[in-house]
PDB file of C-alpha atoms in Angstrom:
ATOM      1  CA  MET X 280      94.026  97.039 106.972  1.00 81.00           C
ATOM      2  CA  PHE X 281      95.088  98.810 110.150  1.00 86.00           C
ATOM      3  CA  GLU X 282      98.289  96.741 110.324  1.00 85.00           C
ATOM      4  CA  VAL X 283      99.047  97.707 106.692  1.00 87.00           C
ATOM      5  CA  ALA X 284      98.477 101.407 107.524  1.00 85.00           C
ATOM      6  CA  ALA X 285     100.546 101.200 110.700  1.00 86.00           C
ATOM      7  CA  ASN X 286     103.536  99.901 108.734  1.00 85.00           C
ATOM      8  CA  ALA X 287     103.160 102.211 105.786  1.00 86.00           C
ATOM      9  CA  LYS X 288     104.751 105.607 105.164  1.00 92.00           C
ATOM     10  CA  PRO X 289     102.372 108.622 105.266  1.00 93.00           C
ATOM     11  CA  TRP X 290     100.393 108.764 102.025  1.00 95.00           C
ATOM     12  CA  GLU X 291     101.772 105.557 100.615  1.00 94.00           C
ATOM     13  CA  LYS X 292      99.042 103.791  98.620  1.00 94.00           C
ATOM     14  CA  VAL X 293      99.261  99.972  99.446  1.00 93.00           C
ATOM     15  CA  ALA X 294      96.976  97.688  97.505  1.00 93.00           C
ATOM     16  CA  VAL X 295      95.041  95.241  99.846  1.00 93.00           C
ATOM     17  CA  ALA X 296      92.638  93.844  97.372  1.00 92.00           C
ATOM     18  CA  LYS X 297      92.525  93.453  93.590  1.00 92.00           C
ATOM     19  CA  ASN X 298      89.809  92.386  91.081  1.00 93.00           C
ATOM     20  CA  MET X 299      91.093  92.649  87.488  1.00 91.00           C
ATOM     21  CA  GLN X 300      92.379  96.208  87.232  1.00 91.00           C
ATOM     22  CA  TYR X 301      90.403  97.571  90.180  1.00 94.00           C
ATOM     23  CA  VAL X 302      92.118  97.894  93.628  1.00 96.00           C
ATOM     24  CA  LEU X 303      91.450  98.896  97.197  1.00 96.00           C
ATOM     25  CA  GLU X 304      94.426 100.817  98.575  1.00 95.00           C
ATOM     26  CA  VAL X 305      95.045 101.470 102.228  1.00 96.00           C
ATOM     27  CA  ILE X 306      96.570 104.967 102.832  1.00 96.00           C
ATOM     28  CA  ARG X 307      98.059 106.120 106.152  1.00 96.00           C
ATOM     29  CA  ALA X 308      96.757 109.669 106.307  1.00 97.00           C
ATOM     30  CA  GLU X 309      99.112 111.960 108.357  1.00 96.00           C
ATOM     31  CA  GLY X 310      99.615 115.641 107.710  1.00 97.00           C
ATOM     32  CA  THR X 311      98.847 117.026 104.156  1.00 98.00           C
ATOM     33  CA  SER X 312      99.175 114.978 101.074  1.00 97.00           C
ATOM     34  CA  GLU X 313     100.333 116.159  97.735  1.00 97.00           C
ATOM     35  CA  TRP X 314      97.792 117.301  95.164  1.00 98.00           C
ATOM     36  CA  ARG X 315      96.581 114.411  92.945  1.00 97.00           C
ATOM     37  CA  THR X 316      94.254 113.924  89.948  1.00 97.00           C
ATOM     38  CA  CYS X 317      93.103 111.112  87.775  1.00 96.00           C
ATOM     39  CA  ALA X 318      91.037 110.461  84.611  1.00 96.00           C
ATOM     40  CA  HIS X 319      88.404 108.292  86.507  1.00 96.00           C
ATOM     41  CA  ASP X 320      86.403 108.645  89.695  1.00 97.00           C
ATOM     42  CA  GLU X 321      87.879 107.490  93.036  1.00 97.00           C
ATOM     43  CA  PHE X 322      86.072 106.802  96.324  1.00 98.00           C
ATOM     44  CA  PRO X 323      87.842 107.294  99.678  1.00 98.00           C
ATOM     45  CA  LEU X 324      86.296 105.676 102.765  1.00 98.00           C
ATOM     46  CA  VAL X 325      87.715 106.792 106.187  1.00 98.00           C
ATOM     47  CA  LEU X 326      88.239 103.757 108.456  1.00 97.00           C
ATOM     48  CA  ASP X 327      89.749 105.594 111.361  1.00 96.00           C
ATOM     49  CA  GLY X 328      90.275 109.197 112.358  1.00 97.00           C
ATOM     50  CA  GLU X 329      89.239 112.355 110.512  1.00 98.00           C
ATOM     51  CA  VAL X 330      90.350 113.456 107.056  1.00 98.00           C
ATOM     52  CA  THR X 331      89.673 116.664 105.196  1.00 98.00           C
ATOM     53  CA  VAL X 332      89.419 116.412 101.406  1.00 98.00           C
ATOM     54  CA  GLU X 333      90.149 119.614  99.525  1.00 98.00           C
ATOM     55  CA  LEU X 334      88.859 119.700  95.892  1.00 98.00           C
ATOM     56  CA  ALA X 335      89.687 121.899  92.878  1.00 97.00           C
ATOM     57  CA  LYS X 336      88.274 121.850  89.389  1.00 97.00           C
ATOM     58  CA  LEU X 337      91.259 121.716  86.919  1.00 97.00           C
ATOM     59  CA  ASP X 338      91.161 124.269  84.019  1.00 96.00           C
ATOM     60  CA  THR X 339      92.846 121.643  81.895  1.00 94.00           C
ATOM     61  CA  PRO X 340      92.888 117.940  82.685  1.00 93.00           C
ATOM     62  CA  LEU X 341      96.419 116.765  83.493  1.00 94.00           C
ATOM     63  CA  CYS X 342      95.819 113.062  83.202  1.00 92.00           C
ATOM     64  CA  PRO X 343      95.402 111.282  79.762  1.00 92.00           C
ATOM     65  CA  ALA X 344      91.924 109.746  79.464  1.00 93.00           C
ATOM     66  CA  ASP X 345      93.378 106.230  79.131  1.00 93.00           C
ATOM     67  CA  LYS X 346      95.621 106.570  82.301  1.00 94.00           C
ATOM     68  CA  ASN X 347      94.744 104.306  85.193  1.00 95.00           C
ATOM     69  CA  GLY X 348      95.302 105.386  88.830  1.00 95.00           C
ATOM     70  CA  SER X 349      96.038 108.876  90.071  1.00 95.00           C
ATOM     71  CA  ILE X 350      99.064 111.018  89.354  1.00 96.00           C
ATOM     72  CA  ARG X 351     100.709 113.876  91.234  1.00 95.00           C
ATOM     73  CA  VAL X 352      99.726 117.432  90.379  1.00 96.00           C
ATOM     74  CA  PRO X 353     102.821 119.573  90.080  1.00 94.00           C
ATOM     75  CA  GLY X 354     102.523 122.495  92.533  1.00 94.00           C
ATOM     76  CA  ASP X 355      99.105 123.951  93.259  1.00 95.00           C
ATOM     77  CA  PRO X 356      96.226 123.082  90.883  1.00 96.00           C
ATOM     78  CA  VAL X 357      95.188 125.631  88.326  1.00 96.00           C
ATOM     79  CA  GLY X 358      91.391 126.140  88.499  1.00 96.00           C
ATOM     80  CA  PRO X 359      88.596 127.140  90.860  1.00 96.00           C
ATOM     81  CA  LYS X 360      88.302 125.510  94.312  1.00 96.00           C
ATOM     82  CA  MET X 361      85.299 123.241  94.632  1.00 96.00           C
ATOM     83  CA  GLY X 362      85.214 123.204  98.393  1.00 96.00           C
ATOM     84  CA  HIS X 363      86.087 120.650 101.067  1.00 97.00           C
ATOM     85  CA  LEU X 364      84.666 117.546 102.775  1.00 97.00           C
ATOM     86  CA  VAL X 365      85.312 116.456 106.306  1.00 98.00           C
ATOM     87  CA  LEU X 366      85.248 112.683 106.536  1.00 98.00           C
ATOM     88  CA  ARG X 367      85.155 110.710 109.729  1.00 97.00           C
ATOM     89  CA  ARG X 368      85.036 106.944 110.418  1.00 97.00           C
ATOM     90  CA  GLY X 369      82.550 105.321 108.036  1.00 97.00           C
ATOM     91  CA  HIS X 370      82.210 108.275 105.779  1.00 97.00           C
ATOM     92  CA  GLN X 371      82.834 107.906 101.985  1.00 97.00           C
ATOM     93  CA  ALA X 372      83.186 110.583  99.271  1.00 97.00           C
ATOM     94  CA  LEU X 373      83.489 110.834  95.542  1.00 97.00           C
ATOM     95  CA  LEU X 374      86.642 112.254  93.951  1.00 97.00           C
ATOM     96  CA  PRO X 375      85.409 113.215  90.555  1.00 97.00           C
ATOM     97  CA  ALA X 376      87.429 112.489  87.427  1.00 97.00           C
ATOM     98  CA  ASN X 377      89.766 115.289  86.240  1.00 96.00           C
ATOM     99  CA  SER X 378      89.489 117.308  89.330  1.00 97.00           C
ATOM    100  CA  ALA X 379      92.388 117.721  91.786  1.00 98.00           C
ATOM    101  CA  TYR X 380      92.268 116.635  95.384  1.00 98.00           C
ATOM    102  CA  ARG X 381      94.419 116.477  98.543  1.00 97.00           C
ATOM    103  CA  PHE X 382      93.877 114.968 101.932  1.00 98.00           C
ATOM    104  CA  VAL X 383      94.636 116.681 105.257  1.00 98.00           C
ATOM    105  CA  ALA X 384      94.748 114.699 108.536  1.00 98.00           C
ATOM    106  CA  SER X 385      95.762 116.437 111.883  1.00 96.00           C
ATOM    107  CA  ARG X 386      96.416 113.053 113.435  1.00 95.00           C
ATOM    108  CA  ALA X 387      97.170 109.617 111.962  1.00 95.00           C
ATOM    109  CA  SER X 388      94.067 108.336 110.244  1.00 96.00           C
ATOM    110  CA  VAL X 389      93.332 105.481 107.764  1.00 97.00           C
ATOM    111  CA  ILE X 390      91.687 105.750 104.274  1.00 97.00           C
ATOM    112  CA  LEU X 391      90.596 102.844 102.046  1.00 97.00           C
ATOM    113  CA  LEU X 392      90.628 104.172  98.486  1.00 97.00           C
ATOM    114  CA  GLN X 393      88.640 102.375  95.681  1.00 97.00           C
ATOM    115  CA  THR X 394      90.481 103.056  92.468  1.00 97.00           C
ATOM    116  CA  ILE X 395      92.166 101.505  89.408  1.00 96.00           C
ATOM    117  CA  LEU X 396      95.678 100.016  89.680  1.00 95.00           C
ATOM    118  CA  GLY X 397      98.146 102.927  88.885  1.00 93.00           C
ATOM    119  CA  ASP X 398     101.860 103.642  88.757  1.00 94.00           C
ATOM    120  CA  ASP X 399     101.831 104.747  92.417  1.00 91.00           C
ATOM    121  CA  THR X 400     100.063 101.717  93.739  1.00 91.00           C
ATOM    122  CA  VAL X 401     102.420  99.751  96.033  1.00 90.00           C
ATOM    123  CA  GLN X 402     101.866  96.009  95.698  1.00 90.00           C
ATOM    124  CA  ARG X 403     103.233  93.908  98.594  1.00 80.00           C
ATOM    125  CA  TRP X 404     101.296  90.702  98.141  1.00 72.00           C
ATOM    126  CA  ALA X 405     104.051  88.509  99.525  1.00 67.00           C
ATOM    127  CA  ASP X 406     103.973  90.569 102.815  1.00 73.00           C
ATOM    128  CA  LEU X 407     100.252  90.747 103.047  1.00 67.00           C
ATOM    129  CA  CYS X 408      98.897  87.338 101.925  1.00 67.00           C
ATOM    130  CA  LEU X 409      98.686  84.470 104.299  1.00 61.00           C
ATOM    131  CA  ARG X 410     100.672  81.467 103.341  1.00 62.00           C
ATOM    132  CA  ARG X 411      99.370  77.950 103.689  1.00 66.00           C
ATOM    133  CA  ARG X 412     101.445  75.944 106.064  1.00 66.00           C
ATOM    134  CA  PRO X 413     102.498  72.530 104.561  1.00 67.00           C
ATOM    135  CA  LYS X 414     100.691  69.577 105.873  1.00 68.00           C
ATOM    136  CA  PRO X 415     102.971  67.571 108.242  1.00 68.00           C
ATOM    137  CA  THR X 416     104.217  64.316 106.786  1.00 67.00           C
ATOM    138  CA  ARG X 417     104.064  61.035 108.706  1.00 67.00           C
ATOM    139  CA  LYS X 418     107.497  61.444 110.052  1.00 67.00           C
ATOM    140  CA  ASP X 419     106.643  65.070 111.156  1.00 58.00           C
ATOM    141  CA  ALA X 420     103.428  64.096 112.769  1.00 55.00           C
ATOM    142  CA  PRO X 421     103.199  64.420 116.569  1.00 60.00           C
ATOM    143  CA  THR X 422     103.387  61.188 118.430  1.00 56.00           C
TER     144      THR X 422
END
């Protein structure tokens, strides 16, 4: 996961595990993310560093109820602020459905996000998965 984050762009959501529609995304947290929202709960777990999560309750949900994954909130969210959370290594939080959130990290940090596969999930399975080496044939076998 740390290697995936080291090779990712800031705030890129790279899938590292998948079970049916559910995914774990690794996010390289650096600077301030865009505001996002989704129709279902999400759960960020900070693996390294420190990340502040800012939350706002949207006056009107922006995401259709049947939309999987999170979407970008255009501009600043319209609705009351819900507060913020400061997460350090090993801390997990709940990002409630139909609220807006953004992450802030003053130094490079790593987030593992439990969510549902969405349009912004980057899938690089060929780059991430180990490949089985072919068994040597008799002629290739060491002597």
